[in-house]
Amino acid sequence: MFSPEATVPASLVSRNTKRRQRNPSDDSVALRHNPKRLRRSGINADTFEPPPPKTNGHVKHAQNVPYANGHADGSSQRDAASDTASLAIRNLASRKPQREKRGSRNEGTVLTKNEFYVVSQLPTTPDRLQAPQGSETWRAEIYNHRGFALAISQEYALIWRYTQDSTSIEPSKPLKIKLLHPPANARQPLPLGMLVPTSIPEEPSLLVVMPASGKITYWESLSSAASADSGRQKQQCAQGVVGGMMSGEVVTSIIEGEPHGFALTLSSGRVAHITIGDLQGKPSITTQYLRGDGTQSVGVFGGLKNIFSSASWRRDIAAVRAGFSAHRGHRQLVVATSKGEFQIWDLNWNGSQSLLCEIDGKADLLRSLSEGGDVFQDRHDHQFEVLDFTFSPTDLESKGPIRPAAKGDCQLWVLTTLRGRDSSQYNILGLILAAGSLTVNVVHPISCYKSPLSSDIQFKPQILVPEKGFAAFIVFEKSVVLISLVEVEESPSSQLKLEAHTLPDPFQDSIEYNKTKPYRNIACAAETTDADNSSSCVLMVHGFGMIRFLARPMQRNQSAVDRATVTAATKIEQAVFFGNMPQDLLDFSGRPEISFSQDQIERAAEDVSDSILKGVSDYIPREMPSVEAQLQRRAAALGDLIRHLRQRYGVLGRPTKWRLLWDAEKMAAAQKLWRTYQTNQNSAPKKDKSYKNFLAEVVETCSEEYKTENQPEKFETDGVRHYFINDIWRLECLLPYTDLTIQELLEESAENDVETGVTTHARYISEAIEYQVAALETAFNFREANLRSYDLSRESMIDGVLLQGYEGLDEPWTSTGHVAARVKDLTERALRFLDDAEESDEAVLARLTKNCPRQIELFNRTQIEQFRWLKAHSDPEMRATGVALQEQYFDLRKQWFVWLANVGCGDDALRLAQRYEDMDALVELVDFKRTNAQNPSALPVSDHVDVAPDVLLQKCDEEIVSFFAKYGNPWADAYFSWHIENNRAGRILEQSPMYQKALTAFLRRKPQYAKLRWINEVVAERNYLAAAESLQQTSERENKVWNKKIELSMAKLTLLAATQQTHLQNDVTKKVLSQTNRSVAIITIQEDLYNYMEPTLRSAIDADAEAILVMDKFKAVSAHQHFISGCMKRNVAHLVNRDIIEPEDLIETLIYMDAEGAEYYDDYIDRRFFLALQILRHLNLQKSDPARHQLLEAAIWRRCYIQDDWESINRTEDKEEEQTVAETERTMLFVTAKELFKNDNLHPTTAIPPPTSLLPLGTSLPSLRTSSRYTAFQDSDLVPLAKDLEHESRILMACIQRGRLEEVYVGVVEAARERLKNEMEQEAEEGRRELEVLRGMKEKG
C-alpha cells in the first residue's frame, strides 16, 4: 500500500508546520512506540508492507486496452510501476526481510464449488462489516488491480487490503478514517468514495463525495486522511463542491475517468467531470458537466446554465464506464441510458470534454432480442431497459485479444431486461459501437434467473466480464448469475442440433443468497490473473463479508456443448456438501427456472449417493489420518443427501428411496465394522508377532474381483484400511469370506501338518461372527430406525426386514444369495463347534458362546429377507426357490434354537423363540428347561442357579401358563400337539387344571384329536353334548365300518346322557341325535350289503380275489361305461375290506349291482334302489346342496327305470291279464315304489320324477359342474362320466319311445300303491280275525 518512509507532499505539509502535542487517546488505532514514524504517518504504528509482485495476479494492460470492469489503470499514466501487490498491515518492529509466500489468490473458506465454478469467502473482511451493528449500512468499492477494498458508512471509511492471507502471523487491521462533512441525517444517501492510484502503489489517495450536499474531499495520502486530529485532517486535504446541483438532486456514482479526473452521475441523469489537480499538479477540485455540444460550463453561472438547458441531460442513466486511453492525457467515457442510448465522450486531463458520438440503439437491441434472444410473446406488456454494461476484454468478432480501435469505437457487453409484472427476461448482448452505429454481434438469453427487480432495490444489477472473456458474472442484489460466453463451434453435429432446435444454450447457473438473512451485494469487481485460465470476480456482501466467484475454464478436449447444462447431480452435490456449513450465505434450495425431470433427479440422487459410498466424490478427501473420521464424513454426507432431496424435490420413487437407504445403511455398517476391527486390534496380544487380525485375513482372502488391490509402489501396505477407503461399497461381497476364510485357514493348516488349536479355532469363529454381526445387525437396525428419514414410514417392517412389498425392489444387499448362505454356514459351524467342544475348553469358548445367539438372530433376518424377496419375484423359478428356502428355514430355525439351548444358551434360545414366535421350538425349549429343572445337575455350568427344584418347576409351570395368555392359540396348538405326538397325552390331561380352558378350546379346534376331546369333555368339562359331537366328528374320519359304528353308538349313548343331564332335548341335542341316527342308518345299509355279498366271498383266497369275485357276480355295468366300471371296482374293494364307503359311492354301488347273480337275500337285491333313496334322504341335501341332490336322485331313478324291458312289457296283444299284471309287478319301478309307500305309510315325502325329466341330468359337462361333488374334478375326468351317463339316457329314451314308459309309469306307481294298500288291509283283516279268535278263546276259557 505505501511505505512508512514515504513523505507527505510538501504542498500539504507546509500548510501547518507547527503540530500540537497529541494525546495518545486521540488516535484509537495508533501506537506511540516511535514518535518519528508517527510524524510521517498518522495512521498507526502498523504499516502497509509491500508484498511480493503479482500477489493478486494482476496483469498489466496495454495502453490502449480497456479494463474489463470499466476502471482505467491510472498508474499507466504515472512513472511508478503498474504491478500491484496485496495489502498487508504489519507491525513495523516485527518486519522481516523474507515474508511468507502467497499464491495468486487467497481462496479462504470454500462456500461451494463444482466443475464449473468455486465460491469462497475471503478471510480479511473486517469484523464490523461481517456483523453490522443494528441498522448500520455501508457503501463499498473494490479495487481488484490494487487489492484494496473500501467501505463507507455515514461517518467513517474503512480501507484494507483484501488479498492479505489470513494465515499471516500478524493479521492486519483495517484503516479507519473519519469523514469530513458527514450527512446531516441517516436518511441521506451514504457517501461515495474512491481510492485513487498515486505514485506510491502501496498508498493510494482517497476521494470522498457527499451525495446530497455535493461536497468533495480529496486526500493525497491515507496517512493524512487517517489522522485523528480533525484540524490536521482538514489541512492536509483538498476540498470542493459539485456546483450547480438542483434541489433534491444527489450524486449516485463516481467513476475514475482519467489520471486526474472522475465522472459523477447524478440522479437527474447529468454526468459531471471532476478533476482533482491543476495544470501544475497541485490538488485542486473543479467540476464541469458533460454537454452534448462539447462546450464547457464552469462555476456557478455555468451550473445555472446547465440547469435551465435540461433537455439534453434529463435521462435515466443505466451505467457510466471509463474505457481505454487513446492518447496520453485522454480517456474514453461511455454513458448508457436505460432506454438503450449510448454516448461516447473523450475526457482530457485538463478538464475539457468532447462528445465523440451518440447512438440510439433501442430499436437494434429489441430487434436482436427478437431474433436471437429469449423474449416474451407479449413483449408490448414488458418494459425494455438497459441495466448495465462493461467493456469486452476480447474482440467480439475474432475472439482474440482486443485491438486498438478508432477514436469513439468500442466493444461492449450489455445487460438488458424486459420487465414484467411477475417475471423479467434478462439478456446479455455483445455490441460493437463503431463509426456512429451499433451492431449486435451475439445475444445470450439468461434462462436461469427471471425474478423481477423490486422497486426498493438498493443494488443495481451489474455485469462483470473478467479479462479471459469466456464467462460473465451478472451480479444482482441477492443473486449471482454465471453465464458462459463461449460460443459453440460450428460442426456438422452442432448444425444438426441447431436445425432440430436441440442445441443447448450456453452454460449458465444462478447462485442464490440465503433468503432468511439480510445478505445483499453492495459492491463487486472483476479480477485479473495470470495464474490459470480461470475468470473471477470479488463481491462485498452486506452482513457477511467479501467473497470470490471463480469460473473454471473448460477442460481440454471439452466443447461448449458438453458444459451447456447444469446437471441435477451438480445441484444436489452442492447442497449436500455445502448446505450445512456455518457460513450460511448461500441458499441451495434452487430456483424454479432450473428444473429437472423426476427421472433426472432420481438418477442424480443415486449417482451422488454412489459416489459418496465409493469414496470417489471430489468433495470428501480419500486419505485422512483417521479412517473413522473419513467414514463419518461420508455417512454425514449421505444423511445430508436424503434431507436435501426431501426438502427440495419432495417425493422420490420407492426404488430410489430404498437404494439411497441401502447405501446409507451400508456406510453405517462400515463404521461399526471398522470400530469392531479396531477393538479386536487393540485387544490383540502385543508380543505375539505371528498374530494377525482375522479381518485382515478376510480382506486378504477376498477375491480380487471384489476389491481394489494395494499398490505397494505407492507404499499402500494396510489392506484393511485400503479396503475401507476404496471398496466398502461392495461390503456384501466381503462378508461371505468371513466363513470362507475359516475354511481356508483350516485347510492351509492341515496341508502344513499344523494342528489348529481349540483357542485359535474358537477365535476365528468368534471374530467372524463379530464382523458379520457388526455389519449386518447395524444395517438392519439402521434401516428400521431411519425409515421415516427416507419417507418409508409406511413400510411394514420387523427387525429391519420388510414384511411385504418386495415387488419392484432390487435384491437387498443384506440377504444376497452368498450373504444368506454364508451366514447360515457360519451359524452351523459355530453350533457344531460348541457342541463338539470338550468341557475343559469352556473358559476359552465363553466368547464364542456369547456371540452365538446374535449370529442365530442374524441368520433369521437374512433368511427371512431372502425368501420373501424371492417369493415376490416375477420369475416363477425364483418364486419356487423362495418357497423351498422358506420351508428349509423353518426347519433349521427350530433345530438351531433347540441346539442353542443344548450348548448352554437356554435363556437366549427362549428369547429368540419368543421373538420370532416359533411355537414349535418354544415348546421344546420349555420342556427342556422343565426337564432340567427337575434335574439341576444336568444344566450347563453357565445356567446353574441356586434354586430348589420344586421352585424351578413352579416357575416353569407359571411360564407355560403365561404363554397361553401371551400367544393364544398358536402356543396352545404347538404345546398340546407336541405332547400328543410324543405320546404325552396323559400328561396334558393330568395337568389340565393349569390350562383347562385352553385345552378344551384346542381339542374342539382339532378334529383329529376327537377321541381325546371326548375324554376331556366327559371327564373334565362334563359336557356330554360336546362329547357326542366329538365322537360324531371322529366317526366322519373313521375308515373302518366296525369302528365307526361303535363310535356312533357311543355318541348316541352320550346324547342320551346329555338328555338325562338336562332333562329335556333342546334343538342342538335333537340336531346332533338326528345326525347320528342318519349316520348309523347309512352304516347299517353298508353292513347289510356286505352281508348280502358275504357268501360269495367265502370261496376267495385273498382280498383281491374277493373283489374280483364280487365284480364278476354282481356287476351290472355296460362294457361301454368305463368310468363307472372303475368306480365300481374301487367301491367293491372298500366294501370287501370293511372300509367306510362314502354315502354317494354306496349309492352308486347299490344301483349298479346286478340282480341276476343273487343267490341269497333275494328280497334285499330287490330293495337296492329303495336303500339308495334312503341313503339320499339321510344325506339331507335338499336344502344344503339341491343341485347335488338332484343329480343323485336322477342317477337312482334312471337306473331304476332301465332295469326292465318295457318294450316287451308293453306288448300285451298275446298276453293274458294276469301275465301282464305279474310282469308289471316284477319291475324294479313297481318294487321300489311299493317300498317307498310302505316306508312312508302310503304318503311318500318325495315324488317319483317322470322319465323324460331325467334325460339331460348329468349327461353333459355343464350339468355335472352344477354339483359340488365334482368341483375338484378336472374336465378330463368328467367327460368320460358324462359319456357313461349319456349312454344310460339313450337306453331310457328307448324305453320311453318303444315301451311307452312316460305314459305307463304313473299307472305302475299307482298299482304299487293299490297293491300295498290291499296287502295292508288284508293284514289288518287277518289281524282282526286273530284278535277275535283270541278274544273268543278267552271268553270260553
mmCIF file of C-alpha atoms in Angstrom, residues 780-909:
data_model
loop_
_atom_site.group_PDB
_atom_site.id
_atom_site.type_symbol
_atom_site.label_atom_id
_atom_site.label_comp_id
_atom_site.label_asym_id
_atom_site.label_seq_id
_atom_site.Cartn_x
_atom_site.Cartn_y
_atom_site.Cartn_z
ATOM 1 C CA PHE A 780 -30.846 -53.865 9.811
ATOM 2 C CA ASN A 781 -31.108 -51.622 12.873
ATOM 3 C CA PHE A 782 -30.172 -48.526 10.876
ATOM 4 C CA ARG A 783 -32.770 -49.403 8.278
ATOM 5 C CA GLU A 784 -35.579 -49.714 10.771
ATOM 6 C CA ALA A 785 -34.549 -46.585 12.673
ATOM 7 C CA ASN A 786 -34.362 -44.411 9.558
ATOM 8 C CA LEU A 787 -37.480 -45.369 7.645
ATOM 9 C CA ARG A 788 -39.090 -42.029 8.431
ATOM 10 C CA SER A 789 -35.992 -40.132 7.301
ATOM 11 C CA TYR A 790 -36.235 -41.796 3.897
ATOM 12 C CA ASP A 791 -40.004 -41.301 3.636
ATOM 13 C CA LEU A 792 -40.607 -45.020 4.037
ATOM 14 C CA SER A 793 -42.548 -44.875 7.294
ATOM 15 C CA ARG A 794 -45.496 -46.666 5.707
ATOM 16 C CA GLU A 795 -43.427 -49.778 5.090
ATOM 17 C CA SER A 796 -44.297 -52.768 7.281
ATOM 18 C CA MET A 797 -41.090 -53.930 8.909
ATOM 19 C CA ILE A 798 -39.944 -56.009 11.844
ATOM 20 C CA ASP A 799 -36.289 -56.202 12.877
ATOM 21 C CA GLY A 800 -35.234 -54.343 9.749
ATOM 22 C CA VAL A 801 -36.895 -56.859 7.412
ATOM 23 C CA LEU A 802 -39.845 -55.941 5.232
ATOM 24 C CA LEU A 803 -42.978 -57.955 5.793
ATOM 25 C CA GLN A 804 -44.177 -57.348 2.243
ATOM 26 C CA GLY A 805 -43.689 -55.052 -0.729
ATOM 27 C CA TYR A 806 -40.557 -56.519 -2.314
ATOM 28 C CA GLU A 807 -42.041 -56.158 -5.780
ATOM 29 C CA GLY A 808 -40.018 -53.756 -7.897
ATOM 30 C CA LEU A 809 -37.072 -53.622 -5.487
ATOM 31 C CA ASP A 810 -33.534 -54.759 -6.126
ATOM 32 C CA GLU A 811 -32.182 -57.658 -4.143
ATOM 33 C CA PRO A 812 -31.335 -56.339 -0.651
ATOM 34 C CA TRP A 813 -27.596 -56.391 -0.106
ATOM 35 C CA THR A 814 -28.074 -57.751 3.416
ATOM 36 C CA SER A 815 -29.514 -61.009 2.115
ATOM 37 C CA THR A 816 -27.995 -61.778 -1.240
ATOM 38 C CA GLY A 817 -27.601 -65.432 -2.023
ATOM 39 C CA HIS A 818 -23.956 -65.501 -0.923
ATOM 40 C CA VAL A 819 -24.537 -63.456 2.225
ATOM 41 C CA ALA A 820 -27.508 -65.510 3.425
ATOM 42 C CA ALA A 821 -25.790 -68.805 2.630
ATOM 43 C CA ARG A 822 -22.559 -67.892 4.418
ATOM 44 C CA VAL A 823 -24.366 -66.528 7.446
ATOM 45 C CA LYS A 824 -26.146 -69.874 7.645
ATOM 46 C CA ASP A 825 -22.906 -71.806 7.207
ATOM 47 C CA LEU A 826 -21.116 -69.796 9.875
ATOM 48 C CA THR A 827 -24.014 -70.277 12.280
ATOM 49 C CA GLU A 828 -23.938 -74.032 11.774
ATOM 50 C CA ARG A 829 -20.150 -74.042 12.102
ATOM 51 C CA ALA A 830 -20.346 -72.241 15.445
ATOM 52 C CA LEU A 831 -23.068 -74.501 16.864
ATOM 53 C CA ARG A 832 -21.298 -77.638 15.723
ATOM 54 C CA PHE A 833 -18.014 -76.431 17.172
ATOM 55 C CA LEU A 834 -19.606 -75.696 20.549
ATOM 56 C CA ASP A 835 -21.440 -78.996 20.532
ATOM 57 C CA ASP A 836 -18.220 -80.938 19.885
ATOM 58 C CA ALA A 837 -16.038 -78.932 22.266
ATOM 59 C CA GLU A 838 -14.879 -80.596 25.454
ATOM 60 C CA GLU A 839 -15.835 -79.293 28.878
ATOM 61 C CA SER A 840 -12.252 -78.362 29.632
ATOM 62 C CA ASP A 841 -12.393 -75.772 26.872
ATOM 63 C CA GLU A 842 -15.394 -73.842 28.225
ATOM 64 C CA ALA A 843 -13.325 -70.941 29.515
ATOM 65 C CA VAL A 844 -11.858 -70.449 26.044
ATOM 66 C CA LEU A 845 -15.237 -70.845 24.388
ATOM 67 C CA ALA A 846 -17.034 -68.294 26.565
ATOM 68 C CA ARG A 847 -16.602 -65.542 23.978
ATOM 69 C CA LEU A 848 -17.940 -67.739 21.201
ATOM 70 C CA THR A 849 -20.874 -68.877 23.319
ATOM 71 C CA LYS A 850 -21.744 -65.264 23.983
ATOM 72 C CA ASN A 851 -21.728 -64.424 20.253
ATOM 73 C CA CYS A 852 -23.800 -67.383 19.082
ATOM 74 C CA PRO A 853 -27.270 -66.018 19.932
ATOM 75 C CA ARG A 854 -26.644 -62.839 17.935
ATOM 76 C CA GLN A 855 -25.440 -64.905 14.994
ATOM 77 C CA ILE A 856 -28.581 -67.030 15.055
ATOM 78 C CA GLU A 857 -30.655 -63.868 15.182
ATOM 79 C CA LEU A 858 -28.718 -62.643 12.150
ATOM 80 C CA PHE A 859 -29.404 -65.943 10.417
ATOM 81 C CA ASN A 860 -33.130 -65.393 10.952
ATOM 82 C CA ARG A 861 -33.099 -61.900 9.479
ATOM 83 C CA THR A 862 -31.098 -62.756 6.380
ATOM 84 C CA GLN A 863 -33.037 -65.923 5.614
ATOM 85 C CA ILE A 864 -36.435 -64.278 6.050
ATOM 86 C CA GLU A 865 -35.486 -61.336 3.865
ATOM 87 C CA GLN A 866 -34.061 -63.614 1.202
ATOM 88 C CA PHE A 867 -37.034 -65.919 0.767
ATOM 89 C CA ARG A 868 -39.522 -63.043 0.960
ATOM 90 C CA TRP A 869 -37.726 -61.221 -1.836
ATOM 91 C CA LEU A 870 -37.548 -64.384 -3.935
ATOM 92 C CA LYS A 871 -41.238 -65.148 -3.420
ATOM 93 C CA ALA A 872 -42.129 -61.668 -4.685
ATOM 94 C CA HIS A 873 -40.027 -62.070 -7.843
ATOM 95 C CA SER A 874 -41.703 -62.109 -11.243
ATOM 96 C CA ASP A 875 -39.761 -65.210 -12.344
ATOM 97 C CA PRO A 876 -41.665 -68.410 -11.425
ATOM 98 C CA GLU A 877 -38.422 -70.285 -10.840
ATOM 99 C CA MET A 878 -37.271 -67.628 -8.389
ATOM 100 C CA ARG A 879 -40.590 -67.818 -6.583
ATOM 101 C CA ALA A 880 -40.300 -71.578 -6.331
ATOM 102 C CA THR A 881 -36.795 -71.187 -4.920
ATOM 103 C CA GLY A 882 -38.165 -68.779 -2.334
ATOM 104 C CA VAL A 883 -40.816 -71.262 -1.214
ATOM 105 C CA ALA A 884 -38.209 -74.004 -0.869
ATOM 106 C CA LEU A 885 -35.906 -71.727 1.134
ATOM 107 C CA GLN A 886 -38.786 -70.761 3.395
ATOM 108 C CA GLU A 887 -39.540 -74.369 4.229
ATOM 109 C CA GLN A 888 -35.865 -75.071 4.824
ATOM 110 C CA TYR A 889 -35.576 -72.013 7.036
ATOM 111 C CA PHE A 890 -38.453 -73.006 9.306
ATOM 112 C CA ASP A 891 -36.954 -76.460 9.804
ATOM 113 C CA LEU A 892 -33.473 -75.087 10.545
ATOM 114 C CA ARG A 893 -34.742 -72.362 12.850
ATOM 115 C CA LYS A 894 -36.439 -74.798 15.167
ATOM 116 C CA GLN A 895 -33.444 -77.126 15.168
ATOM 117 C CA TRP A 896 -30.949 -74.352 15.857
ATOM 118 C CA PHE A 897 -32.979 -72.769 18.632
ATOM 119 C CA VAL A 898 -33.003 -76.114 20.409
ATOM 120 C CA TRP A 899 -29.338 -76.645 19.519
ATOM 121 C CA LEU A 900 -28.510 -73.284 21.025
ATOM 122 C CA ALA A 901 -30.065 -74.375 24.303
ATOM 123 C CA ASN A 902 -28.070 -77.598 24.244
ATOM 124 C CA VAL A 903 -24.764 -75.681 24.029
ATOM 125 C CA GLY A 904 -25.557 -73.626 27.124
ATOM 126 C CA CYS A 905 -27.618 -70.681 25.861
ATOM 127 C CA GLY A 906 -31.047 -71.773 27.028
ATOM 128 C CA ASP A 907 -32.257 -68.334 28.044
ATOM 129 C CA ASP A 908 -31.124 -66.837 24.732
ATOM 130 C CA ALA A 909 -32.812 -69.657 22.845
#
